[in-house]
PDB file of C-alpha atoms and ligand atoms in Angstrom:
ATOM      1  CA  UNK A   1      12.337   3.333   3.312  1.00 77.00           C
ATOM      2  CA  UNK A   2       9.241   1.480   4.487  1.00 92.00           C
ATOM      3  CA  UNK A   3       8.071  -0.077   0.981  1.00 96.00           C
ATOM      4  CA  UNK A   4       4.834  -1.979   0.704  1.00 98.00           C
ATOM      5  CA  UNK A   5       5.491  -5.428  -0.613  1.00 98.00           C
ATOM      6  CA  UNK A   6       2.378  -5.967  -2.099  1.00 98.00           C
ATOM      7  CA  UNK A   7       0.602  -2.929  -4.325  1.00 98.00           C
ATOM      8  CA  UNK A   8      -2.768  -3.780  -5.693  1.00 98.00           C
ATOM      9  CA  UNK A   9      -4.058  -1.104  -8.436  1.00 99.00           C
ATOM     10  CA  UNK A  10      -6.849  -0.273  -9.908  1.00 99.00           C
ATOM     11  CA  UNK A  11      -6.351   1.268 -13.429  1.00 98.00           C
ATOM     12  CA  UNK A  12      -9.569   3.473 -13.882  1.00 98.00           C
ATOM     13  CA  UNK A  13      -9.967   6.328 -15.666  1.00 98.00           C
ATOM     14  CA  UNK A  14      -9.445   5.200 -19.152  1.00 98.00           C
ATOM     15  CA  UNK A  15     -12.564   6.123 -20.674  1.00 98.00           C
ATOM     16  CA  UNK A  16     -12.719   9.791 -19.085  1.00 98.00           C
ATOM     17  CA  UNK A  17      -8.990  10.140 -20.591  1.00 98.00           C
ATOM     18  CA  UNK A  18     -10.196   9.514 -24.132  1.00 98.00           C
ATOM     19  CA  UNK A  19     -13.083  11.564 -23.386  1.00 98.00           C
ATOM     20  CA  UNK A  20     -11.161  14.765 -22.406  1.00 98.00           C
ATOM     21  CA  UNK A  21      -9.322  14.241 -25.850  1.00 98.00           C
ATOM     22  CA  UNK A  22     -12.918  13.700 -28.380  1.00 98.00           C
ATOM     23  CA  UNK A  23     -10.915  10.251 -28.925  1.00 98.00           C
ATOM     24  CA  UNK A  24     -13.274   6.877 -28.587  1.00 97.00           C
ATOM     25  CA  UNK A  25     -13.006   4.871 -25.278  1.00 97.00           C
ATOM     26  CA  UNK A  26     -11.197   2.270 -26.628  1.00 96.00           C
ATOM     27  CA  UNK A  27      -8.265   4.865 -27.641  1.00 97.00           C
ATOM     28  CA  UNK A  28      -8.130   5.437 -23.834  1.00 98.00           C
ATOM     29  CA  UNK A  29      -7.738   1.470 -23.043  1.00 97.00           C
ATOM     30  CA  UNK A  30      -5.186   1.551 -25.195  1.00 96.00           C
ATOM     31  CA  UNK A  31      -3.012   4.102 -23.661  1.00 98.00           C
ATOM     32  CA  UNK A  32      -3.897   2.476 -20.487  1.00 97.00           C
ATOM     33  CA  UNK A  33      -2.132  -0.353 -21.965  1.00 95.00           C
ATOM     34  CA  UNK A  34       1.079   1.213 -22.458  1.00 95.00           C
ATOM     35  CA  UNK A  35       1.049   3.177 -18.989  1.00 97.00           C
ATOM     36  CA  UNK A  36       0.479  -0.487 -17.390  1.00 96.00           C
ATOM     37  CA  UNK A  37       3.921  -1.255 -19.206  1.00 93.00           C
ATOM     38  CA  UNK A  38       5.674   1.848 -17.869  1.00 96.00           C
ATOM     39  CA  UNK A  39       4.461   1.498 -14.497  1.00 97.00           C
ATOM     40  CA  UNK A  40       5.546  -2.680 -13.712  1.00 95.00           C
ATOM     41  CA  UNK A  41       8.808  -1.617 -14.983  1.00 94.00           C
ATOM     42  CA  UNK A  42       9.195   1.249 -12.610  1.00 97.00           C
ATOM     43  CA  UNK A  43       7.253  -0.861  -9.843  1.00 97.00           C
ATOM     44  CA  UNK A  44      10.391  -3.197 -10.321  1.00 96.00           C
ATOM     45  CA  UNK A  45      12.943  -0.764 -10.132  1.00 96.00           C
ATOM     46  CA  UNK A  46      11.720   0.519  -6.616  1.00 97.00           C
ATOM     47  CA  UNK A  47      11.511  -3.127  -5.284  1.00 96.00           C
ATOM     48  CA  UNK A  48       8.091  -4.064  -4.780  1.00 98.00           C
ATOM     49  CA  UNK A  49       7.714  -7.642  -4.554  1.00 97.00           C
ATOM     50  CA  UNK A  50       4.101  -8.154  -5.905  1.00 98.00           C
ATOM     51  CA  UNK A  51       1.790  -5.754  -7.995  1.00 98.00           C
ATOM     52  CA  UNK A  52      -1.788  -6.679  -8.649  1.00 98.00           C
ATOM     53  CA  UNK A  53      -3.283  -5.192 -11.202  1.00 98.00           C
ATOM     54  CA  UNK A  54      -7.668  -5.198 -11.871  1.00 98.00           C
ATOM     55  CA  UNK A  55      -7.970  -4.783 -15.323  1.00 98.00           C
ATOM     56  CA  UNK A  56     -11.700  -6.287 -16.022  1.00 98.00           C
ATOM     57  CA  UNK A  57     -13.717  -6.713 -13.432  1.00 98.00           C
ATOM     58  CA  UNK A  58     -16.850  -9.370 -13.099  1.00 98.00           C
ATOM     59  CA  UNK A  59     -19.072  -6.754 -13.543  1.00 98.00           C
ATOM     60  CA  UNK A  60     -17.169  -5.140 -16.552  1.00 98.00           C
ATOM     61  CA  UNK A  61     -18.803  -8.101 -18.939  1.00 98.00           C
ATOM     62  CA  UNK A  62     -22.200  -5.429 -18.429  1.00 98.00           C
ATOM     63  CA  UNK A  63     -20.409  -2.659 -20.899  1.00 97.00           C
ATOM     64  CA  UNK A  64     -21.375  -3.121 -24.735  1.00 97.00           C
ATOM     65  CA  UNK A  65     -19.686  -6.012 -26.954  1.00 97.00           C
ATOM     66  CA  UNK A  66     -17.435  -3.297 -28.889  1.00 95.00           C
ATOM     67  CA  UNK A  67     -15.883  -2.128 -25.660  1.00 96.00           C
ATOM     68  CA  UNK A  68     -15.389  -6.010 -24.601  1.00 97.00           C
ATOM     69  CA  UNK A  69     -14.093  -7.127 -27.311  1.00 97.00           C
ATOM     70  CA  UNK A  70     -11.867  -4.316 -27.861  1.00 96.00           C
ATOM     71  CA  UNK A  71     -10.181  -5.088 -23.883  1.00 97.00           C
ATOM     72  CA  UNK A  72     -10.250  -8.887 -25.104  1.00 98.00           C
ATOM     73  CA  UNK A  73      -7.851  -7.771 -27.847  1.00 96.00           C
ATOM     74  CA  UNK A  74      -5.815  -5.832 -26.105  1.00 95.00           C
ATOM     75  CA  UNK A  75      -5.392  -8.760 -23.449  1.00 96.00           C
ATOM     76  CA  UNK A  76      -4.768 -10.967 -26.410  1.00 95.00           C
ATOM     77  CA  UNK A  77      -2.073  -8.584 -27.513  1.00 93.00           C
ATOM     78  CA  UNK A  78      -0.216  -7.930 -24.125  1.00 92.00           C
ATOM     79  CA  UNK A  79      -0.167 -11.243 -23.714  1.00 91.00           C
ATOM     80  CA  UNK A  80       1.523 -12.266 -26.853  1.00 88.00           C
ATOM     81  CA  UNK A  81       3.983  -9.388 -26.679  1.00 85.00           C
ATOM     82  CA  UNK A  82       4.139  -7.544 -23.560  1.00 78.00           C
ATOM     83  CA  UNK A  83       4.215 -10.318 -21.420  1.00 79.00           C
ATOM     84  CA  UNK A  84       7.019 -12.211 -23.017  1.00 78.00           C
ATOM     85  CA  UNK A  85       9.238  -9.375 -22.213  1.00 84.00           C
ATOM     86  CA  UNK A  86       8.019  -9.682 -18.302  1.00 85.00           C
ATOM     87  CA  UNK A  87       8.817 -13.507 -18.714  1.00 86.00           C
ATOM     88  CA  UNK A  88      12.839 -12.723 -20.127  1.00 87.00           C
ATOM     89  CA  UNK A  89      12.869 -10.441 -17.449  1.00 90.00           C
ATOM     90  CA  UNK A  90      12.240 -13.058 -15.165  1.00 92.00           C
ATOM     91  CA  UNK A  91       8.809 -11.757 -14.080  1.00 95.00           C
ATOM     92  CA  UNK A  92       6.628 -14.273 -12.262  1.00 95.00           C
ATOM     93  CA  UNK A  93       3.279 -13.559 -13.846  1.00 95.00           C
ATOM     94  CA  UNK A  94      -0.040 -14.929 -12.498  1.00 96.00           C
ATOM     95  CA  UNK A  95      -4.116 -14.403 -13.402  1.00 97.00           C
ATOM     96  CA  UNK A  96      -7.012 -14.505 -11.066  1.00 98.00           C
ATOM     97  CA  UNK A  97     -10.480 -14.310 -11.990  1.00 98.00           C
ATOM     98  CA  UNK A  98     -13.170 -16.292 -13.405  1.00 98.00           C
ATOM     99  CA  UNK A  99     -10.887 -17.962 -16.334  1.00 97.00           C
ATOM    100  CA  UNK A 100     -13.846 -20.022 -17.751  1.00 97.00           C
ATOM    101  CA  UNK A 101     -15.754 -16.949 -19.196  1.00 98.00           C
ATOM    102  CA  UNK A 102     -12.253 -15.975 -21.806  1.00 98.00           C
ATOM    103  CA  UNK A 103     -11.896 -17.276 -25.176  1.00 97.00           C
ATOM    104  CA  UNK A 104     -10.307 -20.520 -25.407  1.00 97.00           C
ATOM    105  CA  UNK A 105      -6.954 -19.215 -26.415  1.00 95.00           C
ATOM    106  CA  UNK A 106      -6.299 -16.505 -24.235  1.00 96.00           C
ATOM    107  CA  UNK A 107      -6.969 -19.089 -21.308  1.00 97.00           C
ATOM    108  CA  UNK A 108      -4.538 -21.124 -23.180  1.00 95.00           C
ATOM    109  CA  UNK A 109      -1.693 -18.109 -23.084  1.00 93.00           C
ATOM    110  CA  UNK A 110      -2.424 -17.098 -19.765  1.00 95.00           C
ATOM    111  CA  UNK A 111      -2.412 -21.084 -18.400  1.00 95.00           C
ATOM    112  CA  UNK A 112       1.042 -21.549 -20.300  1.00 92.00           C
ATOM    113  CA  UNK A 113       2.634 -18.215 -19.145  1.00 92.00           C
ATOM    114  CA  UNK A 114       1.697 -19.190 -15.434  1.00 94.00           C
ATOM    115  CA  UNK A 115       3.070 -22.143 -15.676  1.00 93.00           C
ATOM    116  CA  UNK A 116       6.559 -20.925 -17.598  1.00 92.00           C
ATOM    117  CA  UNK A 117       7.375 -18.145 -14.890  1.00 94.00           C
ATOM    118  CA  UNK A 118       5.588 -20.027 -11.647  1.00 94.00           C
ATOM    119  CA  UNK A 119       9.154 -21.051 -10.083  1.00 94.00           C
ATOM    120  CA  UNK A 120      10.159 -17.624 -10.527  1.00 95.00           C
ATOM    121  CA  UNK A 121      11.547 -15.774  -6.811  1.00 93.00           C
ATOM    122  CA  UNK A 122      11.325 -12.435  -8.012  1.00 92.00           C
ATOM    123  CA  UNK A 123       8.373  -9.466  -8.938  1.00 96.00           C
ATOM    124  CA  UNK A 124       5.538 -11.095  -9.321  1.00 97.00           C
ATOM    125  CA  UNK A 125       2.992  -9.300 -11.294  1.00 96.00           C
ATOM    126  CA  UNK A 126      -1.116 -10.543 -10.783  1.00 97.00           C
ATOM    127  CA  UNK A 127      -3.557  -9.645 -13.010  1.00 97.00           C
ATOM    128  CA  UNK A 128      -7.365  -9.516 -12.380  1.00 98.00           C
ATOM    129  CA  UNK A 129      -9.101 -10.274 -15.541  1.00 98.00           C
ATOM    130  CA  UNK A 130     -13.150 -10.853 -15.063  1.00 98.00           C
ATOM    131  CA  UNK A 131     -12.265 -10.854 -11.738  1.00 98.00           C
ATOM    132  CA  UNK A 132     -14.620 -10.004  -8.560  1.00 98.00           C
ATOM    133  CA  UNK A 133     -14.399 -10.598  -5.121  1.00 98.00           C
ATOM    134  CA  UNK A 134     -17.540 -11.861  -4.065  1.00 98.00           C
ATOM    135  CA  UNK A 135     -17.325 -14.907  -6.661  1.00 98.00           C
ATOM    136  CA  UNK A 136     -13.868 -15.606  -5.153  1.00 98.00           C
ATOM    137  CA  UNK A 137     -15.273 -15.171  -1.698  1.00 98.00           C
ATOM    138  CA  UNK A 138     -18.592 -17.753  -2.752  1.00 98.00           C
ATOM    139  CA  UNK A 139     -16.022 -20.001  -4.479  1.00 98.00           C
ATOM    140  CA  UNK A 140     -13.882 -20.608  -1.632  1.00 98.00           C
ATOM    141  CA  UNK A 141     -17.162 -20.952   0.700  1.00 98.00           C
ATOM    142  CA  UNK A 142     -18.679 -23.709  -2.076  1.00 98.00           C
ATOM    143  CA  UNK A 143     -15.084 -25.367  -2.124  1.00 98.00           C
ATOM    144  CA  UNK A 144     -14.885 -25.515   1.608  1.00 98.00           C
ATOM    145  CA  UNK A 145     -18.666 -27.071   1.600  1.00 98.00           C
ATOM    146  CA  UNK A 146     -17.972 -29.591  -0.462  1.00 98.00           C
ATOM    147  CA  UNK A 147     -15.022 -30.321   1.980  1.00 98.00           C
ATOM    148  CA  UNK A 148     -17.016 -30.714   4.784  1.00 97.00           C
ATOM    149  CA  UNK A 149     -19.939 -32.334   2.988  1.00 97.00           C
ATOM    150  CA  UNK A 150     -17.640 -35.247   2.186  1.00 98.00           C
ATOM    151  CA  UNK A 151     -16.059 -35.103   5.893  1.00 97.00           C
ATOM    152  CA  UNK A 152     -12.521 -34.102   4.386  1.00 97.00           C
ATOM    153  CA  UNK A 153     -12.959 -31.505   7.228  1.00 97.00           C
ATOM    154  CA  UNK A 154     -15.483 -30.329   9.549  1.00 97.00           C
ATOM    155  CA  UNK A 155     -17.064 -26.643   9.672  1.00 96.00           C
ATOM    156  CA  UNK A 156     -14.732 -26.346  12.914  1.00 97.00           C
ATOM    157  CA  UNK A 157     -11.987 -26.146  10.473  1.00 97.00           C
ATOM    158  CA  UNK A 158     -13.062 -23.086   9.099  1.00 97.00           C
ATOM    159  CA  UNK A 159     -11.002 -20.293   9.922  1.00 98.00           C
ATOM    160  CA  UNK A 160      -9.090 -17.210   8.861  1.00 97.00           C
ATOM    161  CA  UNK A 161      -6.212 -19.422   7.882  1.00 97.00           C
ATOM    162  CA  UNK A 162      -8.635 -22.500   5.759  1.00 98.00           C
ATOM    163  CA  UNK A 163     -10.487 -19.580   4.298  1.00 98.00           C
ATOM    164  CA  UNK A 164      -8.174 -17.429   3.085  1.00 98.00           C
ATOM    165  CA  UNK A 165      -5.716 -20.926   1.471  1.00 98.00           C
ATOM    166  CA  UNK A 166      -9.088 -21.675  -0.725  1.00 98.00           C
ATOM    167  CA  UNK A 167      -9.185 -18.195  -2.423  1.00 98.00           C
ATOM    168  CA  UNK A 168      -7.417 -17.580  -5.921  1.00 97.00           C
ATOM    169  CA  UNK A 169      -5.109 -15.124  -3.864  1.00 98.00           C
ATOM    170  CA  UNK A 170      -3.836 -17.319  -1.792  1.00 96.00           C
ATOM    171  CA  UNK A 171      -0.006 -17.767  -2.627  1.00 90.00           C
ATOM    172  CA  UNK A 172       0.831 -13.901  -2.484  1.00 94.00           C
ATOM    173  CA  UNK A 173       0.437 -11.616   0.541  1.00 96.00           C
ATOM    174  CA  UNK A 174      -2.008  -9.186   1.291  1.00 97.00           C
ATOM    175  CA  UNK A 175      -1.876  -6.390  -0.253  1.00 98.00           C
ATOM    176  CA  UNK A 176      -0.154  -3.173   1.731  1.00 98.00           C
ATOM    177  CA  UNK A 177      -1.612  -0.578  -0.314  1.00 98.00           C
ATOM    178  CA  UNK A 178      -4.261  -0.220  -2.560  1.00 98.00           C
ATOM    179  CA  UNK A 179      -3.737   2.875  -5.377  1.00 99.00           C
ATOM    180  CA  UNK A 180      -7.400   3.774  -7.463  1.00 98.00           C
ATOM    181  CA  UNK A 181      -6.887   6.148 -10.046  1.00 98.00           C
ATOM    182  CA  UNK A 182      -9.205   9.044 -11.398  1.00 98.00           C
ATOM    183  CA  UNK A 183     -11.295  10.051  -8.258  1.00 98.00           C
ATOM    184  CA  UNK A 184     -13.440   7.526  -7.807  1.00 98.00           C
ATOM    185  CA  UNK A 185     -12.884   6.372  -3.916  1.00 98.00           C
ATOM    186  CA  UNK A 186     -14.705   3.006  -4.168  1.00 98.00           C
ATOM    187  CA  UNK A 187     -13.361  -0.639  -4.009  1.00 98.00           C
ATOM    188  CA  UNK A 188     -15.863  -1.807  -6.695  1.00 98.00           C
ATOM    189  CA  UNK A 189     -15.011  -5.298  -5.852  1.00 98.00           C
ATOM    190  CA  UNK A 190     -11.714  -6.015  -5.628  1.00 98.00           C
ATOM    191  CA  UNK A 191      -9.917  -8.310  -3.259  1.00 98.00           C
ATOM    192  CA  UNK A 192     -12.287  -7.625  -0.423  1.00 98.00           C
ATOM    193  CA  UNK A 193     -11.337 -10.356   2.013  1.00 98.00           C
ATOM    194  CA  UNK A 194      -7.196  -9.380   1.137  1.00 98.00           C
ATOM    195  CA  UNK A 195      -7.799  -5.483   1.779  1.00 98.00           C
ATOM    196  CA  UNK A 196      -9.610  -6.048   5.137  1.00 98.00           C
ATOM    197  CA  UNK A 197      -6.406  -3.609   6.439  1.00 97.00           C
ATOM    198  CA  UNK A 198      -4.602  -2.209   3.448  1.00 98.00           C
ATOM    199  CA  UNK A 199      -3.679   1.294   3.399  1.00 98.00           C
ATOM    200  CA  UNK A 200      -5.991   2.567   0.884  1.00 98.00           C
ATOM    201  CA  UNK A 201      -4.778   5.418  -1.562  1.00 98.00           C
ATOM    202  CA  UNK A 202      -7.256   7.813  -3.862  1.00 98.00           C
ATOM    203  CA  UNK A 203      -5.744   9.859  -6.671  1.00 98.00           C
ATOM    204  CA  UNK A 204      -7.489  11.643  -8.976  1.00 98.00           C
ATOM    205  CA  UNK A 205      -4.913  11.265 -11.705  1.00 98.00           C
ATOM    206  CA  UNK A 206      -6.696   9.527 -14.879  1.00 98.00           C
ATOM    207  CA  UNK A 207      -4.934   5.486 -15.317  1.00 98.00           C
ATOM    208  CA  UNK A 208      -3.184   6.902 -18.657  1.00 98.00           C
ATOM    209  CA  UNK A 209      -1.564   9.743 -17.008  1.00 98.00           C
ATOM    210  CA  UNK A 210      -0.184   7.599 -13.903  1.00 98.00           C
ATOM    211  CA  UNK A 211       3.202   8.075 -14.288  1.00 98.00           C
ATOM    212  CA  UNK A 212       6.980   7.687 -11.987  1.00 98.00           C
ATOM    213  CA  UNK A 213       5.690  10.987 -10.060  1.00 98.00           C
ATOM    214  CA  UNK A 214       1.996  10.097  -9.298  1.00 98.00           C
ATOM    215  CA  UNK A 215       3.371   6.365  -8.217  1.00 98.00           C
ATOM    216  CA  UNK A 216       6.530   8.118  -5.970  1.00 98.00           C
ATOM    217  CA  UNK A 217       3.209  10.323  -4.419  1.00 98.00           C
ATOM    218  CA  UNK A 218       1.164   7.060  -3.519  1.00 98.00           C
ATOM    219  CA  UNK A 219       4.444   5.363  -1.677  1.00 98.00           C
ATOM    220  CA  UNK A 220       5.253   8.855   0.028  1.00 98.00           C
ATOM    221  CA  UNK A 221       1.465   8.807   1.475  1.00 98.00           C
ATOM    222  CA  UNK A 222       2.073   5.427   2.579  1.00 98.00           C
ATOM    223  CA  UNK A 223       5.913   5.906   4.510  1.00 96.00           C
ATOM    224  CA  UNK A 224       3.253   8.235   6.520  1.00 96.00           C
ATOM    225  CA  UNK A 225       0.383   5.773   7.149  1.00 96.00           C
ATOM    226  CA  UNK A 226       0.682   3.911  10.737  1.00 94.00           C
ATOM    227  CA  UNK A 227      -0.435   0.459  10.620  1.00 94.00           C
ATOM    228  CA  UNK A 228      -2.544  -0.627  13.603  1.00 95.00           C
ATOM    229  CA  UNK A 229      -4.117  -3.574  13.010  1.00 94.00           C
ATOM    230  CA  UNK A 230      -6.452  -2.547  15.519  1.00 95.00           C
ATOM    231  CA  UNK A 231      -3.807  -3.049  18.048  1.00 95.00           C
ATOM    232  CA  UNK A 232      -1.787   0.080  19.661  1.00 91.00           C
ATOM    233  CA  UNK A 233       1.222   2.056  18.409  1.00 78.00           C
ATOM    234  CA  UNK A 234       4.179   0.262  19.433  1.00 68.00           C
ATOM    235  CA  UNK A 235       5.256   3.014  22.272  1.00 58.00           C
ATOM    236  CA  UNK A 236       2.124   4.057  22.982  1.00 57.00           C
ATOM    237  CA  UNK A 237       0.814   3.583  26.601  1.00 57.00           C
ATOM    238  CA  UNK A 238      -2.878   2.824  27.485  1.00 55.00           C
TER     239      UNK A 238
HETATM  240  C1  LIG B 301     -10.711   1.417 -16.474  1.00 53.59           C
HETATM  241  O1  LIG B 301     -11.160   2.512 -17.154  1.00 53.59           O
HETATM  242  C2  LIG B 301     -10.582   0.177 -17.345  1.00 53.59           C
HETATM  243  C3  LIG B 301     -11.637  -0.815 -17.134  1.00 53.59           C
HETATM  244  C4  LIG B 301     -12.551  -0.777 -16.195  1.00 53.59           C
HETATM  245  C5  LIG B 301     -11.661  -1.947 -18.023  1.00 53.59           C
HETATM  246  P1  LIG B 301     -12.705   2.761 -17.447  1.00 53.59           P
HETATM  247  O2  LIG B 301     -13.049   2.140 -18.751  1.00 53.59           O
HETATM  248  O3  LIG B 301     -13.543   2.359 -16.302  1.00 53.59           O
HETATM  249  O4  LIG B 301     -12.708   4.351 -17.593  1.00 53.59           O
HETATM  250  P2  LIG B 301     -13.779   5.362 -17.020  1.00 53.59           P
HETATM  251  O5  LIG B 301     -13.960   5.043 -15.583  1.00 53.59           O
HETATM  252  O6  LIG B 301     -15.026   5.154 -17.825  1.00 53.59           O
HETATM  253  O7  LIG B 301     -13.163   6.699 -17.237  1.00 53.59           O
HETATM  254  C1  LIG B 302     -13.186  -0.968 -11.663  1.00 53.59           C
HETATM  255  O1  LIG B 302     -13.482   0.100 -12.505  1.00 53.59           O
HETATM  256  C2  LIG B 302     -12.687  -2.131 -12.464  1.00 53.59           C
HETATM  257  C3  LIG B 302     -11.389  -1.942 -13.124  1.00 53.59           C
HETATM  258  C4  LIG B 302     -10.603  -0.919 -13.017  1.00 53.59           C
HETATM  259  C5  LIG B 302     -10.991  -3.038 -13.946  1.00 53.59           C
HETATM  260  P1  LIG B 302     -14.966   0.377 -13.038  1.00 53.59           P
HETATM  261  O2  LIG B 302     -14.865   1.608 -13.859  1.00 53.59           O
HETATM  262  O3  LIG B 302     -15.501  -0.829 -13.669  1.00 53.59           O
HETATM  263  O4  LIG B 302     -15.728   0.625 -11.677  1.00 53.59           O
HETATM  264  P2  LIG B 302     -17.037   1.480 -11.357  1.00 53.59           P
HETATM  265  O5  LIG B 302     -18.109   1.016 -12.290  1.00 53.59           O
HETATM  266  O6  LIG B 302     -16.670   2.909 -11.576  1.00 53.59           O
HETATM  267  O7  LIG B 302     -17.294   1.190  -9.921  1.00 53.59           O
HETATM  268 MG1  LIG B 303     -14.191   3.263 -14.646  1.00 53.59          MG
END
C-alpha cells in the first residue's frame, strides 16, 4: 500500500459541531480534543511516519478572549496529560509557530517535551499552535537577510534548498497529503511553501466526527492520486 509519510491536518469544524448540538463552541474544541487523541493513535497504527496537526492558526488570536483562552487551556491540558502518554509511547513530538505570543509556561512544557522526545526515530507528531505560513515564510527571508547582510552568505546562495533549511519545518518532509475537515476547501495558511505539491484532500466530515473510517477514506483517495511533479507518468510517452 502506497502510504503517505507525511499527513498534515487541519482540524476544522469544531465550532459548527457544537453548533449542530445547541452546545457552546468551546464544548466542540473540546471534543476536538479527544478525536485528535483517537486519530494519532490510529495514524500510528497504519504507519505514518509524521502527522502535522494546525490547531491555532496566526490569525486565530482575531476570535474573542473566551474562545482563546478556552484553546489555551485545553493546550495547557493536552500537554500536561495527553502528551505524556505520546512521550511513553515513544512519540517524537515537536511545535511550530510563533512560540513568543504563549504564556510563559506552556512555552516552557512545549520547549521541555521537544527536547525529551527529540532523539526519538519513530512517529513524529507536529503541532501548529499560532502558527501561519507567511510569518514562517518572512522569518526565514529576514533570517536569510541578515545572513547575507553580514556576508555569512551571498543572495546567490539562496535557493530551494537554503530556503526551505531556514523554515520551522525544516527537519520533517513535506507533507504527502493534506486532509481539511468540514467543507471548507481552503489552505487558510498553512505550510504554504511545504504543500507546493501535496495531494490535497476535502472532507466535509466535522473535526469531532473524524474517525478510523473518514481517515481509511482520505488514504484510499490518495493510493489513487498520481504524483507528477510536473514531470510525466513514468510509462508514459511524449
Ligand atoms: C477548528 O474549528 C479549531 C480552530 C480553528 C481552533 P473551528 O473553531 O474553526 O470551527 P468552525 O470552523 O467555526 O466550525
Ligand atoms: C484553520 O481554520 C485553522 C485551524 C484549523 C487551526 P479556521 O477556521 O481558522 O479557518 P478559516 O477562518 O475558516 O479560513
Ligand atoms: Mg473553522
Amino acid at each position: 500500500m502506497n502510504l503517505p509519510k507525511h499527513i498534515a491536518i487541519i482540524m476544522d469544524g469544531n465550532g459548527r459541531w457544537a453548533k449542530k448540538r445547541g452546545l457552546p463552541r468551546t464544548a466542540g474544541h473540546k471534543a476536538g480534543a479527544e478525536t485528535l487523541k483517537k486519530v494519532l493513535t490510529y495514524a500510528q497504527k497504519k504507519g505514518i511516519e509524521v502527522v502535522t496537526l494546525f490547531a491555532f492558526s496566526s490569525e486565530n488570536w482575531k476570535r474573542p478572549k473566551e474562545e482563546v483562552q478556552t484553546l489555551m487551556d485545553l493546550f495547557r491540558a493536552y500537554l500536561k496529560e495527553d502528551v505524556k502518554e505520546l512521550v511513553k509511547k515513544g512519540i517524537r513530538v515537536s511545535f511550530i509557530g510563533a512560540r513568543e505570543k504563549l504564556a510563559p509556561d506552556l512555552r516552557e512544557q512545549m520547549n521541555r517535551l521537544e527536547s525529551q522526545t527529540a532523539d526519538f526515530q519513530g512517529f513524529h507528531v507536529v503541532l501548529a499552535i499560532s502558527y501561519g505560513a507567511r510569518d514562517d515564510i518572512i522569518n526565514a527571508a529576514r533570517q536569510l537577510a541578515v545572513k547575507a547582510a553580514s556576508g555569512q552568505m551571498t543572495p546567490d546562495d539562496i535557493d530551494e534548498t537554503t530556503f526551505a533549511a531556514h523554515l520551522s519545518t525544516t527537519r520533517m518532509p513535506a507533507p504527502d497529503l493534506v486532509i481539511r475537515t468540514s467543507g471548507e476547501e481552503r489552505i487558510s495558511n498553512f505550510l504554504l511553501w511545504e504543500m507546493a505539491y501535496a495531494e490535497l484532500y476535502f472532507t466535509p466530515v466535522l473535526w469531532p466526527d473524524f474517525n478510523e473510517t473518514a481517515f481509511d477514506e482520505a488514504l484510499e483517495s490518495y493510493q489513487k492520486r498520481q504524483r507528477r511533479y510536473g514531470g510525466l507518468e513514468n510509462k508514459q510517452k511524449v
